[in-house]
Amino acid sequence: MQAAALDGARAEAEVLFVGKEGGGPSVPQEETEALMLARAQAGLSVVRLKGGDPFVFGRGGEEALALREAGIPYEVVPGITAGVAASAYAGIPVTHRGLASAVAFVTGHTRAADAQDTVSEGTGGAGETVRGAARDEEGPAETDLDWPALAAFPGTLVFYMGVRQLPQIAQSLIAAGRSAEEPVAIVERGTLPDQRTVTGTLQSIAKLAQQEEVRAPSITVVGPVAGLAEQLEWRAGGLRYPLSGRTVAVTRARAQASGLARKLEELGATVVQAPVIRTEPLAGPHRTSHGTTSSASPARTRSRSCSRASRRRPAPRRYSPMARPPPRLPRSPARAALH
């Protein structure tokens, strides 16, 4: 998930990472739920931020059940799951008239996967945290996938967390009757600036993924619609994304960097926010005319207001009722014309 997703958080908010990274450090699901319960029971507002949709391979249902059992009210904000979002960003419609009238989202982890790997291979496409079917520390292993049913499925198959298991997935589908020439597309880091797509067939995709060094987060699309990737690809091209493939470091304070970072990302750049300064208010009143200020912003505000005030017309003079008003001079033709 991109750091920009946290731009809406208040400066004093507590931000805790509880994500899961395949083959790397991760926070156990039980600990995540315990943190949510503890903070909510302490009277705090808790945001469990996920990429994609929290109820699609996101373990949102488990967390909602834990909250319900503890009597804590909650709200679910649905999102776009990576299987749809990353595919669309790669120009692949998961359904298409005449090609696919159905779509199935499948976990790429199976019981045959590494039993020690109890987390996903990362995030799915648009930063979606997902978990496979490997054995939990205290729970039984989930059943293997029904390969004959998947091979016979009349539509698109979208595999999450399947990079390391790709050879097994392809071989299992072919052995169960799926055509070896079926188009396949892998979308790596979908929707992010450095997204890329690798295409092939069920027969060749595992070797191609190894050659291209495909890494998680990735999704794998199997079906005729995967063959539309090259025709419908819409993100490539220097005119639309002139900064594609470039990484830009923004050193402004985070509160001031969001706008610039957003514009750079819209141009295709990968933005790394590395703030080297921080503005904090000073104690006491701000003096801007002949003194100091806590940041450039108040000074700019005061200088603009002074500038606007200096351009205003002077207020009309007011005379006391006891004072005699100045004599009115007769208008000359030139003065009358000016009025």
Rosetta silent file (secondary structure, phi, psi, omega in degrees, C-alpha in Angstrom):
SEQUENCE: MQAAALDGARAEAEVLFVGKEGGGPSVPQEETEALMLARAQAGLSVVRLKGGDPFVFGRGGEEALALREAGIPYEVVPGITAGVAASAYAGIPVTHRGLASAVAFVTGHTRAADAQDTVSEGTGGAGETVRGAARDEEGPAETDLDWPALAAFPGTLVFYMGVRQLPQIAQSLIAAGRSAEEPVAIVERGTLPDQRTVTGTLQSIAKLAQQEEVRAPSITVVGPVAGLAEQLEWRAGGLRYPLSGRTVAVTRARAQASGLARKLEELGATVVQAPVIRTEPLAGPHRTSHGTTSSASPARTRSRSCSRASRRRPAPRRYSPMARPPPRLPRSPARAALH
SCORE:     score description
SCORE:     0.000 S_00000001
   1 L     0.000  137.363 -178.216    0.000    0.000    0.000 S_00000001
   2 L   -72.378  148.500 -179.845    1.329    3.440   -0.896 S_00000001
   3 H   -62.916  -25.862 -179.286    2.283    5.842    1.876 S_00000001
   4 H   -62.430  -18.887  178.766   -0.051    8.434    0.355 S_00000001
   5 H   -65.137  -17.947 -179.126   -2.964    6.374    1.679 S_00000001
   6 H   -98.161    6.097 -177.891   -2.107    7.740    5.130 S_00000001
   7 L   -62.212  -27.107 -178.860   -2.159   11.408    4.105 S_00000001
   8 L   -80.052   -7.497 -179.418   -5.623   11.783    5.614 S_00000001
   9 L   -75.014  143.852  177.261   -4.474   10.705    9.062 S_00000001
  10 L   -67.690  155.219 -177.253   -4.053   13.379   11.715 S_00000001
  11 L   -62.431  -31.590 -177.439   -0.515   14.191   12.769 S_00000001
  12 L   -90.699    2.659 -178.335   -1.176   12.912   16.299 S_00000001
  13 L   -70.360  145.510  175.556   -2.794    9.667   15.134 S_00000001
  14 L   -83.722  122.420 -178.640   -1.182    6.362   16.111 S_00000001
  15 L  -114.269  119.387 -178.035   -0.163    4.493   12.958 S_00000001
  16 L  -121.500  132.147  176.586    0.638    0.788   13.317 S_00000001
  17 L   -87.966  122.572  178.099    1.763   -1.546   10.536 S_00000001
  18 L  -129.326   25.970 -177.505   -0.008   -4.912   10.730 S_00000001
  19 L   -75.761  176.313  179.911    0.457   -6.024    7.125 S_00000001
  20 E  -127.929  134.701 -178.727    1.658   -9.339    5.808 S_00000001
  21 L  -130.373  121.184 -176.992    4.510   -9.850    3.405 S_00000001
  22 L   -58.358  129.027  179.643    5.198  -13.203    1.800 S_00000001
  23 L    73.573    4.949 -178.491    8.542  -14.609    2.890 S_00000001
  24 L  -131.471 -169.103 -178.760    9.086  -11.630    5.180 S_00000001
  25 L   -66.479  148.757  179.330    8.017  -10.270    8.556 S_00000001
  26 E  -154.146  160.022  177.825    4.334  -10.204    9.351 S_00000001
  27 L  -101.189  125.275  179.255    1.968   -9.558   12.228 S_00000001
  28 L   -56.693  144.631 -177.944   -0.143  -12.579   13.259 S_00000001
  29 H   -58.793  -37.555 -179.580   -3.843  -12.127   12.588 S_00000001
  30 H   -62.316  -38.544  178.613   -4.676  -12.725   16.245 S_00000001
  31 H   -67.489  -38.257  177.281   -2.414   -9.843   17.276 S_00000001
  32 H   -60.431  -47.125 -179.760   -4.059   -7.564   14.725 S_00000001
  33 H   -65.403  -36.738  178.580   -7.507   -8.337   16.098 S_00000001
  34 H   -64.763  -39.712  177.216   -6.284   -7.864   19.662 S_00000001
  35 H   -63.118  -43.550  179.279   -4.929   -4.412   18.794 S_00000001
  36 H   -60.555  -45.385 -178.535   -8.226   -3.409   17.189 S_00000001
  37 H   -65.401  -43.877 -177.634  -10.205   -4.540   20.226 S_00000001
  38 H   -63.360  -44.446 -179.053   -7.885   -2.884   22.744 S_00000001
  39 H   -68.202  -40.574 -179.905   -7.890    0.500   20.991 S_00000001
  40 H   -67.116  -40.992  179.331  -11.648    0.473   20.429 S_00000001
  41 H   -68.784  -19.126  175.356  -12.383   -0.528   24.036 S_00000001
  42 L   -82.927    1.212  177.600  -10.171    2.366   25.136 S_00000001
  43 L    90.353   11.421 -179.587  -12.606    4.716   23.405 S_00000001
  44 L   -91.542  155.001  172.149  -10.515    5.443   20.331 S_00000001
  45 L   -86.134  125.828 -174.781  -11.691    5.529   16.732 S_00000001
  46 L  -114.198  131.116  174.490   -9.940    2.743   14.849 S_00000001
  47 L  -114.549  115.617  175.377   -9.419    2.567   11.083 S_00000001
  48 L   -94.688   96.807 -172.106   -8.324   -0.826    9.769 S_00000001
  49 L   -88.154  124.382  178.345   -6.941    0.290    6.425 S_00000001
  50 L  -128.455  157.648  170.324   -6.671   -2.328    3.692 S_00000001
  51 L   -88.874  159.997  178.864   -6.084   -2.214   -0.025 S_00000001
  52 L    68.130 -142.987  179.796   -8.694   -3.656   -2.361 S_00000001
  53 L  -107.962  130.521 -175.526  -11.851   -5.000   -0.746 S_00000001
  54 L   -66.102  -19.296 -178.007  -11.679   -6.055    2.917 S_00000001
  55 L  -102.055   10.247  175.911  -14.022   -9.004    2.322 S_00000001
  56 L  -119.239  100.758 -177.596  -12.130  -10.500   -0.649 S_00000001
  57 L    52.813   28.621 -178.485   -9.089  -12.420    0.621 S_00000001
  58 L  -113.214   -0.571 -179.597   -8.605   -9.600    3.118 S_00000001
  59 L    61.220   20.180  177.386   -9.678  -11.378    6.335 S_00000001
  60 H   -65.592  -33.644  179.092  -12.126   -8.562    6.947 S_00000001
  61 H   -63.534  -39.659  178.793  -14.833  -11.054    7.862 S_00000001
  62 H   -64.692  -41.536 -179.828  -12.734  -12.506   10.669 S_00000001
  63 H   -68.675  -36.855  177.702  -12.031   -9.069   12.082 S_00000001
  64 H   -65.529  -38.929  177.975  -15.703   -8.093   11.850 S_00000001
  65 H   -63.917  -40.422  178.809  -16.690  -11.250   13.754 S_00000001
  66 H   -63.044  -40.416  177.816  -14.174  -10.433   16.496 S_00000001
  67 H   -66.603  -42.159 -179.714  -15.629   -6.933   16.823 S_00000001
  68 H   -62.996  -42.717  179.736  -19.195   -8.250   16.857 S_00000001
  69 H   -64.461  -29.396  178.885  -18.385  -10.773   19.587 S_00000001
  70 L   -87.516   -0.565  179.359  -16.872   -7.981   21.678 S_00000001
  71 L    72.614   27.458 -179.077  -19.959   -5.799   21.167 S_00000001
  72 L  -101.304  121.934  178.356  -18.039   -3.111   19.294 S_00000001
  73 L   -68.697  149.461 -177.775  -19.935   -1.342   16.478 S_00000001
  74 L  -149.285  164.868  177.551  -18.151   -1.110   13.140 S_00000001
  75 L  -131.398  137.082  178.930  -18.597    0.056    9.575 S_00000001
  76 L  -105.920  125.365  176.782  -17.358   -1.704    6.430 S_00000001
  77 L  -106.567  107.350 -177.493  -16.205    0.433    3.499 S_00000001
  78 L   -68.995  154.464  178.348  -16.077   -1.751    0.370 S_00000001
  79 L  -132.171 -171.559  178.216  -13.306   -1.359   -2.177 S_00000001
  80 L  -101.482  117.658 -176.816  -12.308   -2.687   -5.592 S_00000001
  81 L   -67.088  152.343 -174.703  -10.575   -6.016   -5.313 S_00000001
  82 H   -60.519  -33.293 -179.461   -7.206   -6.437   -7.005 S_00000001
  83 H   -60.111  -27.741  177.348   -8.522   -9.108   -9.360 S_00000001
  84 H   -93.776  -47.213 -174.675  -10.712   -6.463  -10.981 S_00000001
  85 H   -66.544  -50.385 -178.314   -8.624   -3.311  -10.468 S_00000001
  86 H   -64.977  -37.777  177.815   -5.235   -4.665  -11.537 S_00000001
  87 H   -62.333  -45.184  179.831   -6.780   -6.450  -14.511 S_00000001
  88 H   -62.903  -39.416  178.581   -8.498   -3.277  -15.677 S_00000001
  89 H   -67.144  -20.526  176.854   -5.253   -1.295  -15.335 S_00000001
  90 L   -95.345    4.971 -179.710   -3.610   -3.884  -17.569 S_00000001
  91 L    78.201   25.699 -178.675   -6.366   -3.604  -20.185 S_00000001
  92 L  -115.233  110.288  172.625   -7.936   -6.965  -19.286 S_00000001
  93 L   -79.620  124.761 -175.761  -11.719   -7.105  -18.785 S_00000001
  94 L   -69.111  -21.725  169.436  -12.389  -10.087  -16.537 S_00000001
  95 L  -125.996  146.436 -178.181  -15.675  -10.606  -18.395 S_00000001
  96 E  -156.624  132.100 -176.915  -16.193   -9.945  -22.080 S_00000001
  97 L   -58.042  126.883  179.391  -19.075  -10.746  -24.368 S_00000001
  98 L    88.732  -13.336 -179.630  -18.290  -13.816  -26.404 S_00000001
  99 L  -116.138  -44.373 -177.814  -15.163  -14.647  -24.387 S_00000001
 100 E  -153.326  121.704  178.122  -16.093  -14.912  -20.715 S_00000001
 101 L  -106.045    4.116  179.291  -19.460  -14.622  -19.001 S_00000001
 102 L  -149.094  158.897  178.665  -18.168  -15.552  -15.544 S_00000001
 103 E  -142.111  140.860  178.109  -15.130  -14.927  -13.357 S_00000001
 104 E  -124.254  131.582  175.857  -13.718  -16.833  -10.381 S_00000001
 105 E   -99.332  125.032 -170.370  -11.294  -15.437   -7.814 S_00000001
 106 E  -129.308  140.292  173.430   -8.998  -18.141   -6.491 S_00000001
 107 E   -78.041  137.937 -178.890   -6.263  -18.233   -3.883 S_00000001
 108 L   -83.655   -9.516  177.508   -2.956  -19.380   -5.300 S_00000001
 109 L   -85.222  141.297  176.205   -1.874  -21.054   -2.064 S_00000001
 110 L  -132.019  174.158  179.108   -2.678  -24.712   -1.564 S_00000001
 111 L   -63.586  -24.548  178.994   -2.001  -27.303    1.092 S_00000001
 112 L   -76.403  -10.264  178.419    0.965  -28.427   -0.981 S_00000001
 113 L   -69.680  170.688 -178.784    2.534  -25.003   -0.512 S_00000001
 114 L   -55.438  118.963 -177.283    5.167  -24.423    2.101 S_00000001
 115 L   -66.214  -20.423  179.996    3.567  -25.252    5.417 S_00000001
 116 L   -79.774  -18.716 -176.707    5.750  -22.706    7.126 S_00000001
 117 L   -87.132   95.712 -177.035    4.400  -19.888    4.996 S_00000001
 118 L   -95.982    8.103  177.663    1.313  -18.845    6.874 S_00000001
 119 L  -126.111  172.313 -179.218    0.932  -15.530    5.073 S_00000001
 120 L   -74.797  176.636  177.108    0.331  -14.458    1.530 S_00000001
 121 L   -82.836   14.025  179.235    3.010  -13.585   -0.989 S_00000001
 122 L   134.129 -136.510 -179.958    2.330   -9.953   -0.380 S_00000001
 123 E  -115.104  153.965 -177.337   -0.517   -7.846   -1.559 S_00000001
 124 E   -93.275  111.719  173.011   -2.762   -8.414   -4.495 S_00000001
 125 L    57.366 -104.733 -172.516   -2.442   -5.830   -7.241 S_00000001
 126 L   -75.289   43.987  176.713   -3.772   -2.584   -5.840 S_00000001
 127 L    75.483   24.245 -173.888   -2.103   -3.122   -2.494 S_00000001
 128 E   -84.278  120.390  178.720   -4.642   -5.658   -1.314 S_00000001
 129 E   -77.549  123.989 -174.657   -3.520   -7.625    1.712 S_00000001
 130 L  -136.347  164.404 -178.511   -4.540  -11.225    1.194 S_00000001
 131 L  -137.351  141.416 -176.110   -3.872  -14.594    2.731 S_00000001
 132 L   -90.860 -165.512 -174.158   -3.583  -17.995    1.159 S_00000001
 133 L   -99.463   24.985  176.907   -4.688  -21.458    2.128 S_00000001
 134 L   -72.900  166.026 -175.430   -1.555  -22.453    3.980 S_00000001
 135 L   -72.942  132.333  174.199   -1.868  -23.956    7.452 S_00000001
 136 L   -73.969  166.003 -177.588   -2.372  -21.522   10.317 S_00000001
 137 L   -62.590  -36.091 -176.322   -0.272  -21.846   13.428 S_00000001
 138 L  -117.565   -4.728 -176.255   -3.156  -23.278   15.433 S_00000001
 139 L  -109.152  164.547  179.424   -5.667  -24.237   12.771 S_00000001
 140 L   -74.795  158.751  178.377   -5.892  -27.124   10.314 S_00000001
 141 L   -70.047  143.434  176.656   -4.755  -26.791    6.736 S_00000001
 142 L   -76.336  158.905 -175.371   -7.411  -25.819    4.243 S_00000001
 143 L   -69.697  155.975  175.640   -8.327  -28.274    1.526 S_00000001
 144 L   -65.997  160.897  177.938   -6.580  -28.343   -1.831 S_00000001
 145 L   -71.260  151.528  177.771   -8.225  -26.661   -4.772 S_00000001
 146 L   -86.304   87.136 -174.944  -10.633  -28.631   -6.930 S_00000001
 147 H   -61.705  -42.108  177.278   -8.509  -28.570  -10.096 S_00000001
 148 H   -59.230  -38.381  179.221  -10.985  -30.472  -12.324 S_00000001
 149 H   -68.373  -40.109  178.481  -13.712  -27.982  -11.408 S_00000001
 150 H   -68.003  -38.635  179.464  -11.419  -25.029  -12.074 S_00000001
 151 H   -64.887  -32.807 -178.797  -10.247  -26.502  -15.385 S_00000001
 152 L   -89.751   -3.149 -176.982  -13.858  -26.913  -16.490 S_00000001
 153 L   -62.950  125.864 -175.997  -14.946  -23.470  -15.266 S_00000001
 154 L   -85.892   63.942 -179.116  -16.500  -21.613  -18.238 S_00000001
 155 L  -179.796 -158.474 -176.006  -14.925  -18.240  -17.654 S_00000001
 156 E   -89.108  137.336  172.955  -11.951  -16.301  -16.354 S_00000001
 157 E  -107.739  128.487  177.050   -9.786  -17.523  -13.488 S_00000001
 158 E  -119.524  115.438 -178.951   -7.988  -14.904  -11.410 S_00000001
 159 E   -99.288  128.623  171.589   -5.372  -16.254   -9.022 S_00000001
 160 E   -96.111  150.004  171.759   -4.190  -14.251   -6.042 S_00000001
 161 L    56.228   38.285 -174.555   -0.883  -14.997   -4.313 S_00000001
 162 L  -114.063   16.760 -175.170    0.199  -17.467   -6.953 S_00000001
 163 L   -63.873  -52.698 -177.199    3.652  -16.326   -8.094 S_00000001
 164 L   -71.454  -24.165 -179.458    5.679  -18.990   -6.341 S_00000001
 165 L   -96.882    9.189 -175.167    3.052  -21.648   -7.028 S_00000001
 166 H   -58.157  -43.625  177.520    2.650  -20.711  -10.693 S_00000001
 167 H   -57.795  -42.818  179.735    4.345  -23.867  -12.093 S_00000001
 168 H   -67.407  -40.559  179.679    2.060  -26.063   -9.995 S_00000001
 169 H   -61.176  -48.653 -178.481   -1.037  -24.032  -10.894 S_00000001
 170 H   -63.391  -46.324 -179.350   -0.340  -24.245  -14.633 S_00000001
 171 H   -63.949  -38.821 -179.528    0.512  -27.948  -14.551 S_00000001
 172 H   -66.650  -40.926  178.878   -2.546  -28.771  -12.446 S_00000001
 173 H   -66.016  -42.849  179.069   -4.915  -26.927  -14.780 S_00000001
 174 H   -64.856  -42.980 -179.989   -3.428  -28.578  -17.868 S_00000001
 175 H   -64.506  -29.044 -179.782   -3.530  -32.008  -16.233 S_00000001
 176 L   -87.417   -0.047  173.627   -7.185  -31.437  -15.330 S_00000001
 177 L   116.445   -3.161  177.310   -8.131  -30.607  -18.927 S_00000001
 178 L   -73.960  142.245 -176.878   -7.563  -26.870  -19.416 S_00000001
 179 L   -63.587  135.083  178.300   -5.944  -26.089  -22.773 S_00000001
 180 L   -67.263  -19.952  179.999   -2.182  -25.613  -22.627 S_00000001
 181 L   -93.646    8.756  179.298   -2.587  -22.793  -25.184 S_00000001
 182 L   -62.456  130.822  178.520   -4.996  -20.832  -22.978 S_00000001
 183 E   -62.805  141.873  178.727   -3.856  -17.168  -22.772 S_00000001
 184 E  -137.086  142.007  176.108   -2.435  -16.109  -19.389 S_00000001
 185 E  -134.581  134.226  173.381   -1.392  -12.691  -18.094 S_00000001
 186 E  -107.535  126.589  177.886    0.454  -11.802  -14.900 S_00000001
 187 E  -108.855  113.115 -178.997   -0.072   -8.275  -13.610 S_00000001
 188 E   -98.315  131.809  178.858    2.677   -7.230  -11.204 S_00000001
 189 L    52.026   49.918 -177.156    2.113   -4.306   -8.829 S_00000001
 190 L   -58.343  139.848  179.475   -1.176   -3.485  -10.488 S_00000001
 191 L    74.997   -6.435  178.765   -2.387    0.155  -10.425 S_00000001
 192 L   -91.022  161.403 -176.188    0.985    1.366   -9.129 S_00000001
 193 L   -57.414  -32.864 -178.114    3.348    3.512  -11.238 S_00000001
 194 L   -97.793   27.145  176.952    5.745    0.619  -11.856 S_00000001
 195 L   -59.947  145.173  172.882    3.041   -1.839  -12.902 S_00000001
 196 E  -147.406  158.660 -177.561    3.983   -4.303  -15.624 S_00000001
 197 E  -126.257  133.514  175.752    2.280   -7.185  -17.439 S_00000001
 198 E  -117.537  124.794 -176.694    3.783  -10.482  -18.581 S_00000001
 199 E  -116.577  154.549  178.607    1.724  -12.531  -21.043 S_00000001
 200 E  -176.487 -149.757  177.153    1.987  -16.087  -22.307 S_00000001
 201 E  -125.301  171.597  176.708    0.069  -19.364  -22.231 S_00000001
 202 L   -57.440  -32.734 -178.109   -0.548  -21.965  -19.577 S_00000001
 203 L   -72.306  -34.208 -170.908    2.304  -23.920  -21.103 S_00000001
 204 L  -108.920  -12.502 -167.902    4.827  -21.069  -21.080 S_00000001
 205 H   -65.042  -35.431 -178.483    3.800  -18.650  -18.341 S_00000001
 206 H   -64.438  -43.385  179.774    5.785  -20.228  -15.485 S_00000001
 207 H   -67.448  -40.379  179.107    9.046  -20.061  -17.439 S_00000001
 208 H   -64.049  -40.746  179.632    8.324  -16.519  -18.614 S_00000001
 209 H   -63.141  -37.552  178.089    7.601  -15.386  -15.059 S_00000001
 210 H   -68.631  -41.622  179.404   10.918  -16.804  -13.928 S_00000001
 211 H   -64.949  -38.157 -178.708   12.789  -15.147  -16.778 S_00000001
 212 L   -85.801   -1.857  178.876   11.150  -11.789  -16.082 S_00000001
 213 L    54.876   50.892  178.797   11.713  -12.177  -12.331 S_00000001
 214 L   -68.201  136.683 -179.262    8.082  -11.500  -11.514 S_00000001
 215 L  -126.386  161.756  171.686    7.533  -10.728   -7.847 S_00000001
 216 L   -73.115  150.424    4.855    4.601  -10.255   -5.519 S_00000001
 217 L   -82.084  134.108  179.815    2.258   -8.485   -5.366 S_00000001
 218 E  -147.872  153.572  169.689    0.879  -10.021   -8.553 S_00000001
 219 E  -122.170  154.920  179.938   -2.287  -11.566   -9.875 S_00000001
 220 E  -121.342  123.721 -178.884   -2.545  -14.169  -12.637 S_00000001
 221 E  -106.375  123.852 -179.162   -5.408  -14.045  -15.144 S_00000001
 222 E  -117.235  125.797  178.964   -6.215  -17.246  -17.017 S_00000001
 223 L   143.867  169.649 -178.780   -8.638  -17.254  -19.940 S_00000001
 224 H   -57.540  -29.478 -178.236   -9.285  -15.809  -23.388 S_00000001
 225 H   -65.317  -24.118  178.594   -9.660  -12.280  -21.971 S_00000001
 226 H   -62.901  -24.605  177.962   -5.962  -12.322  -21.062 S_00000001
 227 H   -71.982   -9.473  178.998   -5.261  -12.183  -24.794 S_00000001
 228 H   -87.201   -3.112 -173.829   -6.801   -8.690  -24.906 S_00000001
 229 H   -57.326  -46.280 -177.531   -4.036   -7.182  -22.760 S_00000001
 230 H   -70.532  -33.466 -178.576   -1.944   -5.925  -25.687 S_00000001
 231 H   -73.959  -37.221 -173.219   -4.955   -4.609  -27.607 S_00000001
 232 H  -104.054    5.310  178.800   -6.568   -2.764  -24.697 S_00000001
 233 L   -59.096  132.489 -172.951   -3.442   -1.630  -22.839 S_00000001
 234 L  -131.088   -4.232 -176.517   -3.921    2.066  -22.067 S_00000001
 235 L   -95.793  -17.878 -177.329   -1.284    3.151  -19.557 S_00000001
 236 L   -76.757  161.049  177.463    1.883    2.864  -21.685 S_00000001
 237 L   115.807  130.904 -177.030    3.236    5.728  -23.744 S_00000001
 238 L   -69.113  -24.606 -178.553    5.388    8.723  -22.967 S_00000001
 239 L   -70.580  -40.617 -177.510    2.711   11.268  -23.880 S_00000001
 240 L   -81.310  -39.559 -178.806    0.254   10.115  -21.229 S_00000001
 241 L  -130.119   76.057 -175.247    2.792    9.203  -18.539 S_00000001
 242 L   -64.809  -20.057 -179.378    6.055   11.031  -19.372 S_00000001
 243 L  -101.050   14.518  179.999    7.612   10.150  -15.986 S_00000001
 244 L   -60.505  133.963  179.986    6.858    6.434  -16.220 S_00000001
 245 L    87.433   -2.772 -179.551    9.768    4.357  -14.931 S_00000001
 246 L  -106.198  147.581  177.208   11.297    7.236  -12.972 S_00000001
 247 E  -113.251  129.549 -176.845   11.546    7.551   -9.196 S_00000001
 248 E  -121.888  129.390  176.291   11.300   10.995   -7.611 S_00000001
 249 E   -95.931  128.259  178.486   12.145   11.816   -3.988 S_00000001
 250 E  -108.992  118.298 -174.009   10.087   14.590   -2.411 S_00000001
 251 L  -100.610    4.391  177.947   11.801   16.134    0.601 S_00000001
 252 L   -66.800  163.370  172.150    9.116   18.602    1.617 S_00000001
 253 L   -59.517  143.587 -172.521    7.294   18.237    4.907 S_00000001
 254 H   -56.283  -37.458 -179.326    4.630   15.572    4.475 S_00000001
 255 H   -63.799  -27.582 -178.583    1.784   18.028    4.977 S_00000001
 256 H   -99.321   -9.084 -173.440    3.078   20.117    2.065 S_00000001
 257 H   -91.242  -16.228 -172.357    4.257   17.265   -0.151 S_00000001
 258 H   -59.626  -43.980 -178.471    0.946   15.547   -0.886 S_00000001
 259 H   -63.472  -45.262  179.274   -0.067   17.854   -3.717 S_00000001
 260 H   -65.619  -43.154  179.807    3.292   17.618   -5.466 S_00000001
 261 H   -61.163  -39.725 -179.748    3.478   13.858   -4.953 S_00000001
 262 H   -64.753  -41.485  179.559    0.010   13.427   -6.426 S_00000001
 263 H   -66.270  -39.454  178.561    0.898   15.417   -9.545 S_00000001
 264 H   -64.748  -41.216  179.084    4.103   13.425  -10.031 S_00000001
 265 H   -66.432  -34.811  176.901    2.228   10.144   -9.687 S_00000001
 266 H   -64.619  -24.122  177.503   -0.352   11.319  -12.217 S_00000001
 267 L   -90.297    2.424  174.515    2.559   11.736  -14.642 S_00000001
 268 L   100.141    1.791 -177.230    3.657    8.157  -14.009 S_00000001
 269 L   -80.948  151.727  168.508    6.481    8.651  -11.513 S_00000001
 270 E   -90.503  118.578 -172.940    7.145    6.495   -8.489 S_00000001
 271 E  -102.443  129.855  174.321    7.232    8.954   -5.598 S_00000001
 272 E  -112.867  114.239  179.046    9.256    8.412   -2.438 S_00000001
 273 E   -87.433  116.305 -179.454    8.324   10.851    0.306 S_00000001
 274 L  -130.644   74.108 -176.824   11.381   11.552    2.449 S_00000001
 275 L   -63.647  131.274  179.128   10.617   14.697    4.470 S_00000001
 276 L  -110.959   -2.862  176.486   13.758   16.332    5.850 S_00000001
 277 L  -131.827  159.865  176.765   12.024   19.279    7.530 S_00000001
 278 L  -145.479  131.109  179.904    9.095   19.648    9.874 S_00000001
 279 L   -99.479  133.955  178.662    7.210   22.810   10.731 S_00000001
 280 L  -133.804  144.066  179.152    5.902   23.287   14.252 S_00000001
 281 L   -70.016  144.490  176.352    4.106   26.273   15.802 S_00000001
 282 L   -88.435  152.819  177.640    6.083   28.420   18.242 S_00000001
 283 L   -70.578  145.003  177.519    4.769   29.272   21.672 S_00000001
 284 L    90.955  175.155 -178.798    3.282   32.747   22.063 S_00000001
 285 L   -69.978  150.982  176.686    1.833   35.181   19.512 S_00000001
 286 L   -85.528  132.620  175.125    3.208   35.326   15.988 S_00000001
 287 L  -114.120  117.394 -174.536    4.855   38.602   15.005 S_00000001
 288 L  -111.652  -23.702 -176.240    5.087   39.007   11.278 S_00000001
 289 L   -70.151  -52.168 -177.922    5.563   42.722   10.617 S_00000001
 290 L  -132.441   24.766 -175.703    8.910   43.199   12.360 S_00000001
 291 L  -136.324 -139.765 -174.920    9.421   39.893   14.123 S_00000001
 292 L  -118.579  169.245  175.840    9.367   36.150   13.611 S_00000001
 293 L  -144.052  161.347 -175.793    6.863   33.519   12.632 S_00000001
 294 L   -77.964  -21.362  179.254    6.654   29.765   13.086 S_00000001
 295 L  -158.985  176.401 -179.344    6.602   28.997    9.366 S_00000001
 296 H   -72.529  -26.895 -174.059    6.446   30.586    5.973 S_00000001
 297 H   -62.640  -49.848  178.194    2.698   30.087    5.687 S_00000001
 298 H   -60.267  -37.063 -179.767    1.571   32.671    8.330 S_00000001
 299 H   -63.887  -42.682  179.320    4.025   35.194    6.911 S_00000001
 300 H   -63.869  -40.110 -179.600    2.645   34.727    3.429 S_00000001
 301 H   -62.728  -44.658 -178.971   -0.891   35.055    4.756 S_00000001
 302 H   -66.975  -41.727 -177.496   -0.082   38.296    6.588 S_00000001
 303 H   -66.108  -36.009  178.668    1.842   39.783    3.673 S_00000001
 304 H   -67.186  -42.964 -179.162   -0.992   39.033    1.276 S_00000001
 305 H   -64.675  -38.662  177.305   -3.560   40.599    3.592 S_00000001
 306 H   -64.867  -39.578 -179.566   -1.359   43.663    4.009 S_00000001
 307 H   -63.655  -41.745  179.092   -0.901   43.895    0.274 S_00000001
 308 H   -65.612  -39.902 -178.874   -4.623   43.701   -0.287 S_00000001
 309 H   -64.337  -36.090 -177.856   -5.221   46.326    2.382 S_00000001
 310 H   -69.168  -22.967 -179.153   -2.701   48.681    0.803 S_00000001
 311 H   -87.860   -8.602 -179.780   -4.552   48.536   -2.486 S_00000001
 312 L   -71.335  152.886  176.182   -7.880   49.482   -0.941 S_00000001
 313 L   -70.540  143.102  179.249   -9.206   52.997   -1.399 S_00000001
 314 L   -63.530  144.115  179.968   -8.776   55.211    1.669 S_00000001
 315 L   -65.190  144.758  179.290  -11.840   55.544    3.831 S_00000001
 316 L   -63.887  145.032  179.164  -13.745   58.841    3.387 S_00000001
 317 L   -70.263  140.261  176.912  -12.982   61.479    5.980 S_00000001
 318 L  -112.407  137.652 -177.602  -15.589   61.968    8.653 S_00000001
 319 L  -113.213  146.211  177.708  -16.115   65.370   10.279 S_00000001
 320 L   -68.732  146.727  178.447  -17.467   66.179   13.676 S_00000001
 321 L   -59.610  -25.433 -179.587  -20.873   67.869   13.687 S_00000001
 322 L   -83.375  -14.398 -177.877  -19.237   70.792   15.507 S_00000001
 323 L   -89.438  147.775  179.174  -16.525   71.213   12.927 S_00000001
 324 L   -83.484  129.194  178.289  -16.999   73.312    9.847 S_00000001
 325 L   -68.420  154.232  179.935  -16.665   71.301    6.622 S_00000001
 326 L   -66.134  151.170 -179.362  -14.095   72.516    4.117 S_00000001
 327 L   -66.133  144.142  178.614  -15.329   74.849    1.445 S_00000001
 328 L   -89.118  128.319  178.698  -16.453   73.238   -1.814 S_00000001
 329 L   -85.097  143.769  177.680  -14.627   74.497   -4.847 S_00000001
 330 L   -66.340  142.529 -179.721  -16.614   75.109   -8.023 S_00000001
 331 L   -75.582  133.392  172.097  -16.115   72.424  -10.636 S_00000001
 332 L   -87.266  162.149  176.550  -14.199   73.353  -13.685 S_00000001
 333 H   -55.388  -36.281 -178.982  -15.128   71.735  -17.030 S_00000001
 334 H   -67.520  -44.510  179.164  -12.000   69.585  -16.792 S_00000001
 335 H   -65.836  -38.997  178.800  -12.867   68.365  -13.268 S_00000001
 336 H   -61.678  -38.726 -179.711  -16.463   67.719  -14.222 S_00000001
 337 H   -66.588  -35.052  179.429  -15.320   65.563  -17.101 S_00000001
 338 H   -67.915  -29.418  179.812  -13.116   63.532  -14.768 S_00000001
 339 L   -82.197    0.000    0.000  -16.076   62.813  -12.527 S_00000001
